[in-house]
Coordinates of C-alpha atoms in Angstrom, one line a residue:
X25 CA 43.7 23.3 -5.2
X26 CA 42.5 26.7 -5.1
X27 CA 41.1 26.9 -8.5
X28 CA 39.2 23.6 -7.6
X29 CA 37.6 24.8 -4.6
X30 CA 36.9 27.8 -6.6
X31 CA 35.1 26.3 -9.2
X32 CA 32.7 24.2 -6.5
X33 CA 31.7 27.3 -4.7
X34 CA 30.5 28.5 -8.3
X35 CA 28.6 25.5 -8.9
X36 CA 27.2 25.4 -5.6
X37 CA 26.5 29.2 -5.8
X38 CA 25.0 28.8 -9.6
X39 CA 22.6 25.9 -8.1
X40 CA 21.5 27.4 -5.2
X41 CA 18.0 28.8 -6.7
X42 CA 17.3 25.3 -6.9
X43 CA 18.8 24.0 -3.6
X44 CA 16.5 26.4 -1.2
X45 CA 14.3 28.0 -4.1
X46 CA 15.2 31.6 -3.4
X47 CA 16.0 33.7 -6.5
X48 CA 17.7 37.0 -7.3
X49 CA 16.1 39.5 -9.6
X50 CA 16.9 38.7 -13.2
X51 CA 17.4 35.3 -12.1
X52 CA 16.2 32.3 -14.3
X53 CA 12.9 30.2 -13.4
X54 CA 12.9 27.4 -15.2
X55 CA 9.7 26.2 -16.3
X56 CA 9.4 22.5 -17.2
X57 CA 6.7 20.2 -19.3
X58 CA 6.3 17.0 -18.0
X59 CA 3.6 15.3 -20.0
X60 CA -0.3 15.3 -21.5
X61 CA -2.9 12.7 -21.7
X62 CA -6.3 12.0 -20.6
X63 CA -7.9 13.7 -17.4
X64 CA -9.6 10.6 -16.4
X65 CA -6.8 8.3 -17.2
X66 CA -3.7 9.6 -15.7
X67 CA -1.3 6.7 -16.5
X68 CA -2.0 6.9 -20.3
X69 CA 1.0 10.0 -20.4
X70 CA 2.5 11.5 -23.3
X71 CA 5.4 13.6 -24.2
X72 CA 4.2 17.5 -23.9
X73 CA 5.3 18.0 -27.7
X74 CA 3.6 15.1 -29.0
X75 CA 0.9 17.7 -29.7
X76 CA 2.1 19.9 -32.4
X77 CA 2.5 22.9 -29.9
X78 CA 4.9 25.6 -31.8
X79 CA 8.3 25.9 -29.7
X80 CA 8.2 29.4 -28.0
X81 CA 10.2 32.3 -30.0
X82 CA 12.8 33.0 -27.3
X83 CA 16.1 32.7 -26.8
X84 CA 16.1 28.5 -26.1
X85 CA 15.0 28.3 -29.0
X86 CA 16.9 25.2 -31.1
X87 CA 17.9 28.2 -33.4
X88 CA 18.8 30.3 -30.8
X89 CA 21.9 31.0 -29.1
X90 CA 20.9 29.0 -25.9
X91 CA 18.7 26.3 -27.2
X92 CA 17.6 24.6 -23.9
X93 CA 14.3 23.9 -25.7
X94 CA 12.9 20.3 -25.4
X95 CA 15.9 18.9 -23.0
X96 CA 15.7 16.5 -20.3
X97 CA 15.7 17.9 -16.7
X98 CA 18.1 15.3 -14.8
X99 CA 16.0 12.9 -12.8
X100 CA 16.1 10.7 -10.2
X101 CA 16.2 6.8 -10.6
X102 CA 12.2 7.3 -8.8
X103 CA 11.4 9.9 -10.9
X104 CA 12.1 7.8 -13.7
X105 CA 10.3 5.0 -12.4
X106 CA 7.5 7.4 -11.3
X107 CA 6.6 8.2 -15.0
X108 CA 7.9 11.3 -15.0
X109 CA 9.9 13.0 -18.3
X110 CA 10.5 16.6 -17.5
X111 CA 12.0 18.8 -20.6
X112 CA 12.1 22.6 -20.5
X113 CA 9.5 24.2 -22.0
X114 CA 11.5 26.9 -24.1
X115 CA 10.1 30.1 -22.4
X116 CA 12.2 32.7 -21.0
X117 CA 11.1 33.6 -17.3
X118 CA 13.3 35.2 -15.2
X119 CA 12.7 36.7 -11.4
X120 CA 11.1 39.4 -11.9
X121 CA 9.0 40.9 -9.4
X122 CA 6.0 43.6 -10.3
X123 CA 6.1 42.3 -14.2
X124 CA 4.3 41.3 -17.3
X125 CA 6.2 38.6 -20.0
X126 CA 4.4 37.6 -22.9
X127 CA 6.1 34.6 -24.7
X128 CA 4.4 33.8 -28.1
X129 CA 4.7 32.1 -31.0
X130 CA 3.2 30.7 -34.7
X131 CA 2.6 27.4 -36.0
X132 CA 2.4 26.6 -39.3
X133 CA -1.0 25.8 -41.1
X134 CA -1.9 22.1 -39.6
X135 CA -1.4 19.1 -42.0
X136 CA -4.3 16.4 -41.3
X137 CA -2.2 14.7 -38.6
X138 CA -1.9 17.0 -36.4
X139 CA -5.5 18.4 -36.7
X140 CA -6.8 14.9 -36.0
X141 CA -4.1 15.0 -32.7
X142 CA -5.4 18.1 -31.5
X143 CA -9.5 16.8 -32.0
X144 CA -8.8 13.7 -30.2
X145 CA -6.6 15.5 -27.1
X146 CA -9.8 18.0 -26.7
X147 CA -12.6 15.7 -27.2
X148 CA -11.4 13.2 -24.4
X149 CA -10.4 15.8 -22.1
X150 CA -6.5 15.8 -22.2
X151 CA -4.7 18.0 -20.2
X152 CA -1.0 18.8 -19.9
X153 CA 1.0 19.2 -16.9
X154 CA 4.1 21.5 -16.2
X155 CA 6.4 22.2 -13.2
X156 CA 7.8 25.8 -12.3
X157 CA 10.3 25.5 -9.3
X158 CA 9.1 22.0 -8.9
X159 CA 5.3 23.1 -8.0
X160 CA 2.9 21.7 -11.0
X161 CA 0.5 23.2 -12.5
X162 CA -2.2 21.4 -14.7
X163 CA -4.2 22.9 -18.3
X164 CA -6.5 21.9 -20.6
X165 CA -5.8 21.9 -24.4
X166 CA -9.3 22.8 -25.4
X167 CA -13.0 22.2 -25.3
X168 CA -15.9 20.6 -27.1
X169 CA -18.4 23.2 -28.4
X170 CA -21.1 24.6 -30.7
X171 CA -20.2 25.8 -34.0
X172 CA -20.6 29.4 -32.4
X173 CA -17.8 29.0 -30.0
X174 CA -19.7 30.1 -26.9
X175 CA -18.9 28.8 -23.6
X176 CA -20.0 29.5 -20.0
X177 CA -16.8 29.0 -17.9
X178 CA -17.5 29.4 -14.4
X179 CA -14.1 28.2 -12.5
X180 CA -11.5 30.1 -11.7
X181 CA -8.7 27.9 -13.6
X182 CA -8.4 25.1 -15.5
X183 CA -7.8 22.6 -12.5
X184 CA -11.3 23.3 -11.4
X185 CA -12.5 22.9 -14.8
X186 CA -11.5 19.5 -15.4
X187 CA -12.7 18.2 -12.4
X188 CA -16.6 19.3 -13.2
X189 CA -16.3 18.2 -17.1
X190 CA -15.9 14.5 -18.4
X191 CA -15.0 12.5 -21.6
X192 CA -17.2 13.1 -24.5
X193 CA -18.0 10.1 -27.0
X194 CA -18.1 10.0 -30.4
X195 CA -21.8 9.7 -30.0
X196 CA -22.2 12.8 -27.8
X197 CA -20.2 14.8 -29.7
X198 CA -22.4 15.0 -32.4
X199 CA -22.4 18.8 -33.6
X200 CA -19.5 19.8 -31.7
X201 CA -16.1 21.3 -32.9
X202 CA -13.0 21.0 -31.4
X203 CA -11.5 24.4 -30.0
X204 CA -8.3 24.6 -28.5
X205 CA -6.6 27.2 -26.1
X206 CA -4.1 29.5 -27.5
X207 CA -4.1 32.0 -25.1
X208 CA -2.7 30.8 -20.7
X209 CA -2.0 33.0 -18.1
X210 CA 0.7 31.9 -15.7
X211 CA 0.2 33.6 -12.6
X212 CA 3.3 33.1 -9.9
X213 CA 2.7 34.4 -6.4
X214 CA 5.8 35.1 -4.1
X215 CA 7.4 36.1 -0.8
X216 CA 10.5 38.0 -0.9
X217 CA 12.4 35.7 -3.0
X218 CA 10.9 32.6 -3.0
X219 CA 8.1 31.3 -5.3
X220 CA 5.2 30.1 -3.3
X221 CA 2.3 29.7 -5.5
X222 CA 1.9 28.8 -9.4
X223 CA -1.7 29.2 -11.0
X224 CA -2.3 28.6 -14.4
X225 CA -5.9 29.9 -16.3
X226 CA -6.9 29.6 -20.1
X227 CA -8.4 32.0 -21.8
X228 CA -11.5 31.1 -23.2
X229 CA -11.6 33.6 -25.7
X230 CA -8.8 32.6 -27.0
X231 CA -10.3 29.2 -28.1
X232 CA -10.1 28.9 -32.0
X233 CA -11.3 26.2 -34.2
X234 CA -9.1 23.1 -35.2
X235 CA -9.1 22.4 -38.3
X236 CA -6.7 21.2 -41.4
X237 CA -4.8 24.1 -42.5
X238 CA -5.7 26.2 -39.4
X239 CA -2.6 28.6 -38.1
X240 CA -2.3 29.5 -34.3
X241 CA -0.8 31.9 -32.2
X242 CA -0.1 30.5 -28.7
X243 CA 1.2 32.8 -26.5
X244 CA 1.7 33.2 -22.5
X245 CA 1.3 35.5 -20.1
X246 CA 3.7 35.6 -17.3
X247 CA 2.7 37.7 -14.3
X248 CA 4.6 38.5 -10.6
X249 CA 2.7 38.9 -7.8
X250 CA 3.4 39.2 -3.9
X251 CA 2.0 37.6 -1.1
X252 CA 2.3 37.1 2.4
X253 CA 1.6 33.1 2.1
X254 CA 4.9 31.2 3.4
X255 CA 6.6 29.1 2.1
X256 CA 6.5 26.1 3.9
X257 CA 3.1 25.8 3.6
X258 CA 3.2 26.4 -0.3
X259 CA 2.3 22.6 -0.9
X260 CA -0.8 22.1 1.4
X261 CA -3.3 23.4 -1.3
X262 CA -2.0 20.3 -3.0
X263 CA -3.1 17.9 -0.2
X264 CA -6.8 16.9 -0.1
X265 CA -8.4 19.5 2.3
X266 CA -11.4 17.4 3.2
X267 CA -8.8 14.2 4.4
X268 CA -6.6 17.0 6.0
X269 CA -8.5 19.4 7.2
X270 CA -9.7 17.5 10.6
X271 CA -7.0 17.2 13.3
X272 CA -5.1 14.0 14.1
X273 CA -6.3 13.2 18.2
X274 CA -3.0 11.7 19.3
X275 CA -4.5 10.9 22.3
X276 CA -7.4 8.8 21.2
X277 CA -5.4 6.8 18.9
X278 CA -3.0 5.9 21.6
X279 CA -5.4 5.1 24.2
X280 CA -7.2 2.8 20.9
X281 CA -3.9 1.0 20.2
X282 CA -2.9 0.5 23.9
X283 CA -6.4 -1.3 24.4
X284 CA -6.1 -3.1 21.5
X285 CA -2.4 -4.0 22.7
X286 CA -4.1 -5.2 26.3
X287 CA -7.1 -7.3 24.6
X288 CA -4.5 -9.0 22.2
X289 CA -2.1 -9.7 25.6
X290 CA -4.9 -11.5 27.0
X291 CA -5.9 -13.2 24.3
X292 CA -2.7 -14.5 23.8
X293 CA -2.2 -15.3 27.3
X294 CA -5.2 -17.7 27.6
X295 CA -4.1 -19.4 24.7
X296 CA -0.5 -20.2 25.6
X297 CA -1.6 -21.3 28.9
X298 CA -4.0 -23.4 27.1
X299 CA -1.1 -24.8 24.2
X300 CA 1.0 -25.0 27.6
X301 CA -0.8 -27.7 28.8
X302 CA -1.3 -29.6 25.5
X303 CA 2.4 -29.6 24.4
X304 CA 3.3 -30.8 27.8
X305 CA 0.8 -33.7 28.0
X306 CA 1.9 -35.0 24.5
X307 CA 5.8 -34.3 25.3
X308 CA 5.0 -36.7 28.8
X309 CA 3.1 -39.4 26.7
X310 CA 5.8 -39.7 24.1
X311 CA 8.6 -39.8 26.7
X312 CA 6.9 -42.2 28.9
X313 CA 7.5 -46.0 27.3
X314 CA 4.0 -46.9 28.8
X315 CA 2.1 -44.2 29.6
X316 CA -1.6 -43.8 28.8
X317 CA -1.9 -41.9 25.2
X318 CA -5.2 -39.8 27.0
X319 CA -3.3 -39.0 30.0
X320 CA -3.3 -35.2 31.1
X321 CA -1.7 -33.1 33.3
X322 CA -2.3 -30.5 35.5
X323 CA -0.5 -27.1 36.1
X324 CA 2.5 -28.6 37.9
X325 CA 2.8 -31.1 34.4
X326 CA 1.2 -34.1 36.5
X327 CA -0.6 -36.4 34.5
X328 CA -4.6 -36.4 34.7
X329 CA -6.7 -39.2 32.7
X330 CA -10.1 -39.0 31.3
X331 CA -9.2 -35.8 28.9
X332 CA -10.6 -36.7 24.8
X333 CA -8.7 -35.6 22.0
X334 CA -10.5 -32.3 19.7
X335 CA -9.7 -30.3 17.5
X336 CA -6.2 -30.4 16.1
X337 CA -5.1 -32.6 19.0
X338 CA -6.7 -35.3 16.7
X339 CA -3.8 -34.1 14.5
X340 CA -0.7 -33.2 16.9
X341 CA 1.8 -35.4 15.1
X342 CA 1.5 -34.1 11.5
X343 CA 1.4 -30.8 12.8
X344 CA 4.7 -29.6 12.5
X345 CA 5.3 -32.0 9.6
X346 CA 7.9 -30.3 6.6
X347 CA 5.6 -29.2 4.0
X348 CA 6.2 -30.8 0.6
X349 CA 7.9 -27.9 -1.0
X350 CA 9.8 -26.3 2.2
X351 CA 12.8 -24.4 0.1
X352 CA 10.2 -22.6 -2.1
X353 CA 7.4 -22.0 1.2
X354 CA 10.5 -20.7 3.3
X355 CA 11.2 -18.1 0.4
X356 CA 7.6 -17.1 0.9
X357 CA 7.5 -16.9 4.3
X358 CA 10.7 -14.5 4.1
X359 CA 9.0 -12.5 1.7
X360 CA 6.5 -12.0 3.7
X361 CA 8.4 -10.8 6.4
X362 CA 10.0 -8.8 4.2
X363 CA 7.0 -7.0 2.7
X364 CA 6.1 -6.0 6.1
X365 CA 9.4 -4.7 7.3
X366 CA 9.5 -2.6 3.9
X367 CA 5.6 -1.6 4.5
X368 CA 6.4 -0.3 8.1
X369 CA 9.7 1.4 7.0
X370 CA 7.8 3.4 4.3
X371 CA 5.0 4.4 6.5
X372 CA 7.6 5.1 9.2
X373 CA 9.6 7.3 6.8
X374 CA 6.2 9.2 5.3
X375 CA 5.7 10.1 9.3
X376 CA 8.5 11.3 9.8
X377 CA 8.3 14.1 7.3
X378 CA 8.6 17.2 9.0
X379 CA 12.2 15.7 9.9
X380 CA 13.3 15.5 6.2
X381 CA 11.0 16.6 4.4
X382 CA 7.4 16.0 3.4
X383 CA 7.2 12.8 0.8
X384 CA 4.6 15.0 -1.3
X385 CA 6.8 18.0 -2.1
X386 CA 9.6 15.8 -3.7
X387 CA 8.7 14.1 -7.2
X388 CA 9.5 10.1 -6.5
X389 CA 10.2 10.5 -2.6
X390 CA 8.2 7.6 -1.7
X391 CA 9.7 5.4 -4.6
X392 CA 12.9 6.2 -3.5
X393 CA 11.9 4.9 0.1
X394 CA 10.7 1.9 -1.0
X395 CA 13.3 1.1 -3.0
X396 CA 16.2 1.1 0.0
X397 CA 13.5 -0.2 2.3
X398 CA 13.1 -3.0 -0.2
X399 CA 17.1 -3.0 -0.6
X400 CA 18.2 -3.2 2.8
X401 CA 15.2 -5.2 4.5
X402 CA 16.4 -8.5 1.9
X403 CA 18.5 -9.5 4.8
X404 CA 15.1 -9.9 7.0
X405 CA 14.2 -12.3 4.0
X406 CA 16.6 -14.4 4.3
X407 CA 17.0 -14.7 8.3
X408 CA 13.6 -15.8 8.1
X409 CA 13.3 -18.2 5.4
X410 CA 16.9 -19.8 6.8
X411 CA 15.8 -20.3 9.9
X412 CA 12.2 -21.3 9.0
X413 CA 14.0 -23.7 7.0
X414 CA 16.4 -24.7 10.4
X415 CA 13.0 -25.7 12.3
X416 CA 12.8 -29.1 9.9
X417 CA 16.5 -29.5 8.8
X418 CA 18.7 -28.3 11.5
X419 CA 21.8 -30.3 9.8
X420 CA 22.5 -29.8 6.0
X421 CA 20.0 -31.6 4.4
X422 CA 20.4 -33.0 1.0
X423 CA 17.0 -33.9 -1.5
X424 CA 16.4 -37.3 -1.9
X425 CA 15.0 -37.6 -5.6
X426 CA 17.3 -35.0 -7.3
X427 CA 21.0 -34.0 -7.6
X428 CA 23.0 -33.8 -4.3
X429 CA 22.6 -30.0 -3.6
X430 CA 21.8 -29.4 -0.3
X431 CA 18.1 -28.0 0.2
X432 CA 18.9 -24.8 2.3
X433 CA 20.8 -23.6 -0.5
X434 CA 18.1 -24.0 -2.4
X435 CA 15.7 -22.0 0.2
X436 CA 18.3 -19.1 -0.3
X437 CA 18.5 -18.7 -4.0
X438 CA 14.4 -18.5 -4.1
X439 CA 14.8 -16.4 -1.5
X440 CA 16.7 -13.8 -3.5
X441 CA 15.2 -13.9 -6.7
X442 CA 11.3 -15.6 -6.0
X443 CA 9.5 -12.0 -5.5
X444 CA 12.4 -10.0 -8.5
X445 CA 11.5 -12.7 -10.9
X446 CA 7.3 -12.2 -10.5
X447 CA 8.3 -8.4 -10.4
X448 CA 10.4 -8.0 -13.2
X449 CA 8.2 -10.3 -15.2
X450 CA 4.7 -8.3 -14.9
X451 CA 7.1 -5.2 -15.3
X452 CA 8.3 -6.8 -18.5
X453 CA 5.2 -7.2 -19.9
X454 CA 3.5 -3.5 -19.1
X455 CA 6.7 -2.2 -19.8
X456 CA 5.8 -3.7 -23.3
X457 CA 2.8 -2.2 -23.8
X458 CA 3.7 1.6 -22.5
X459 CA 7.2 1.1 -24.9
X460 CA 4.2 0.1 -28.0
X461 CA 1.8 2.9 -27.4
X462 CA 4.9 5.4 -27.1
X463 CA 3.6 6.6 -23.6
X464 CA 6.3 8.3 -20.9
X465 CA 5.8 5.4 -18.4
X466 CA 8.1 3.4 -20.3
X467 CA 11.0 2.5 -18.1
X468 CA 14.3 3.2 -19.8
X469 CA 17.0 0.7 -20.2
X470 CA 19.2 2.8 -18.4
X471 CA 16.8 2.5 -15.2
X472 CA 16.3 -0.8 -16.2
X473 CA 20.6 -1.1 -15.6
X474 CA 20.9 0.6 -12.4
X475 CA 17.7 -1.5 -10.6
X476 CA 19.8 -4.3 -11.1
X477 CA 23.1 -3.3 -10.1
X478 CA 20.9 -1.9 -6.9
X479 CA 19.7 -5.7 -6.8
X480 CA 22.8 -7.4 -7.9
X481 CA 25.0 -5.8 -5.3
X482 CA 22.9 -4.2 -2.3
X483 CA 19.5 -7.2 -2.1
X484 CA 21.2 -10.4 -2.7
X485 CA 24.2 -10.0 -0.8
X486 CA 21.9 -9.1 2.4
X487 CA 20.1 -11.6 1.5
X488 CA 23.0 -14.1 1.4
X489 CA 23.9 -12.8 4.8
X490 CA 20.4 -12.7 6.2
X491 CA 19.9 -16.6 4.9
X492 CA 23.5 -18.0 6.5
X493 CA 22.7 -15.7 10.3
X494 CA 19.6 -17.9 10.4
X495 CA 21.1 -20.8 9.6
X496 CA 23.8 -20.5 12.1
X497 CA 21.4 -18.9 14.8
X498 CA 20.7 -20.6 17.8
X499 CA 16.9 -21.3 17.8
X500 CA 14.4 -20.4 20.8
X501 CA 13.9 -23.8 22.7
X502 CA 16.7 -25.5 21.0
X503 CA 14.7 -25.5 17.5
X504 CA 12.6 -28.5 18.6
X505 CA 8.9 -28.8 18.2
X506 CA 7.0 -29.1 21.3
X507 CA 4.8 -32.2 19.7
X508 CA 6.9 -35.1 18.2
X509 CA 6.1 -35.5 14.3
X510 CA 4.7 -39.4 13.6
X511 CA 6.7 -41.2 11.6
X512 CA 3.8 -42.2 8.9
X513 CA 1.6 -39.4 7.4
X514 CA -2.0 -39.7 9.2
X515 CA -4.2 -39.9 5.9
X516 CA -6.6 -37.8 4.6
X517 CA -10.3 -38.8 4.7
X518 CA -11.6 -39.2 0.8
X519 CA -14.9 -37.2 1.9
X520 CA -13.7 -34.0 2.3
X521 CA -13.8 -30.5 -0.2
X522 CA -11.4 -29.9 -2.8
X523 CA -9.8 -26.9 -1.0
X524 CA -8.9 -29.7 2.1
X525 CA -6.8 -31.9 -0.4
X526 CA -3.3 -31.1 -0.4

């Protein structure tokens, strides 16, 4: 026992850099590529090493006695789904405050492949994207210029670069070469022992020519500095400053909604009293064996006379009518419901960030939240759709033209898989596309496994559950309609728009 508890306080001692990001000199930082692809196309990713970038000369190397190079960082079941594919990046960074690293290494002389790899990447602006103690920091692979190489670079990193530059097309291009950066600075800013900034610059007069048979030295520059910047705050210069830089008015936004609130109360309080009258006028005509079909009543549910049907009263007995397909329009309606209990848990979990944790300073925070939202609300789903289905069928009803299975069971098997079955079928097919142009957004079959074991044993059994509570629910008003249905289907005048036909 002893030796067990031993050996978890040296895993949870060898894990705590990354648990609460603070770090002991000599330490190791792990810096991580995720992917590279086109600036003004984020979702068309690619592995970092697709580009024939040489693997750094340090001890990860493959041939090296610690070769971490090129493997996976464990993820998340949302990171995965997120796109992301983080493998170490082979350098050799360790916490070490006050100094200057230089990683570096040689590629061989380009074959014709990986020239033309390196032309297209700089001619339509790809940049790459890599992750030090899970802050990201972007770079460019090169630039588009004259045969002299000049170029006026006015931004202070490469971020600020892309965002003032565009894609170049083949007929713009014209003259220009392809020059790629073989020379980055990686500048990390800290307090005490915990990294709280990451920056990132090329140098741009390290830009050589890409060409066929062209050799390259790509090296980086590692440098510590201090700062006094904390570290809680290290994410906000990630946030967009001109959304975030005006303060929320609490106040105004609840004095808005409570007005809205009293508008919508007395709205809907004219309207029931209104509905009131209605349903109890047609309830008295229907119960009385001789009563006048225009009689009225007053507030006390006395009948008045000389009151003319409008409006849908013309209609009030094929208003409640079953629709024609009410299994598969009680799935929707559940859905429905559902989509808005899983849209208010999100936002109500994104709110309550400074309680867990901010959802932008964890890769795949709000796919995770949407994922158990989406698990656990099924059961709203299918209280809904069972006992919309209740309202027209409160015995077990079986369908008249097809095989004796009763219709609510029906309502709850399109219940649980109506909205997985449009999901995982437009999945299916980008999934196929991503998996044919070898991009990182391809969802492996492993996620693939675990999304439905998450579906197979957390949605549909709520689901089940949810469906059966509303069927055995007692309904408000003893699940009657307050307007008797006619027995024969009032028909539909021929002179009316297409949209009015059912």
């Amino acid at each position: 026992m002893m030796r067990i508890f031993a050996l978890l306080l040296a895993v949870g001692l060898a894990s705590a850099d990354i648990s609460d990001h603070k770090y002991k000199p000599g330490e190791h930082v792990e810096l991580w590529v995720n992917k590279v692809g086109p600036y003004a196309n984020p979702q068309e990713a690619y592995e970092y090493y697709t580009l024939p970038y040489c693997i750094p000369d340090t001890k990860h190397h493959p041939a090296a006695s610690d070769p971490k190079f090129n493997q996976h960082k464990p993820h998340s079941l949302a990171e995965r789904l997120g796109g992301h594919s983080l493998r170490h990046s082979g350098h050799d960074i360790t916490f070490a405050p006050g100094s200057l690293k230089n990683d570096s290494c040689s590629t061989q002389g380009l074959t014709a492949k990986e020239a033309q790899l390196f032309s297209k990447a700089i001619q339509h602006r790809w940049f790459y994207q890599m992750y030090l103690d899970d802050l990201p920091v972007w770079g460019m692979v090169g630039e588009m210029l004259p045969s002299d190489g000049s170029i006026e670079k006015k931004e202070k990193d490469d971020l600020q670069r892309l965002d003032h530059i565009g894609d170049i097309s083949d007929e713009e291009a014209g003259d220009l070469k392809p020059y790629v950066y073989t020379s980055r600075s990686l500048i990390i800013s800290h307090n005490d022992h915990q990294i709280v900034k990451v920056d990132l610059t090329s140098d741009p007069k390290s830009l050589e020519e890409v060409k066929e048979g062209a050799q390259f030295t790509f090296s980086l520059m590692i440098t510590w500095k201090e700062t006094t910047e904390e570290f809680h705050s290290r994410f906000d210069r990630y946030l967009d400053h001109d959304f975030f830089k005006h303060p929320i008015h609490w106040f105004s936004v609840f004095n808005s909604f409570m007005m809205v609130l009293f508008l919508m109360g007395l709205v809907a309080l004219i309207l029931l009293r209104t509905l009131k009258k209605d349903y109890a006028r047609y309830g008295l005509v229907h119960d009385l064996e001789e009563g006048d079909e225009g009689a009225d009543v007053d507030d006390e549910g006395k009948p008045l006379s000389g009151a003319e049907d409008s409006g849908w009263k013309q209609v009030h007995g094929d208003v409640f009518r079953a629709p024609a397909y009410l299994p598969f329009f009680a799935a929707l309606m559940g859905t429905g419901w559902q989509m808005v209990v899983l849209t208010l848990g999100v936002i109500l979990f994104a709110v309550l960030g400074p309680l867990h944790g901010e959802v932008h300073e964890e890769r795949g925070e709000v796919l995770q939240s949407i994922l158990v939202c989406y698990s656990l609300s099924s059961i709203v789903s299918g209280y809904t759709s069972g006992q919309f289905f209740k309202l027209y069928y409160p015995t077990t009803a079986r369908n008249k033209n097809g095989p004796p299975t009763s219709m609510w069971q029906a309502t709850m098997g399109l219940t649980v898989v109506f909205f997985p079955t449009v999901t995982a079928s437009i999945l299916t097919v980008l999934n196929a596309i991503s998996l044919y142009f070898g991009t990182i957004n391809t969802i492996p079959f492993l996620v693939i496994i675990k999304l439905f074991l998450l579906w197979i044993f957390v949605s549909v059994p709520l689901c089940v559950l949810g469906t059966l509570l509303g069927r055995h629910t007692k309904l408000a008003g003893g699940g009657q309609f307050p307007c008797r249905v006619n027995a024969i289907p009032r028909p539909i005048p021929e002179e009316v728009p297409w949209y009015g036909r059912p």
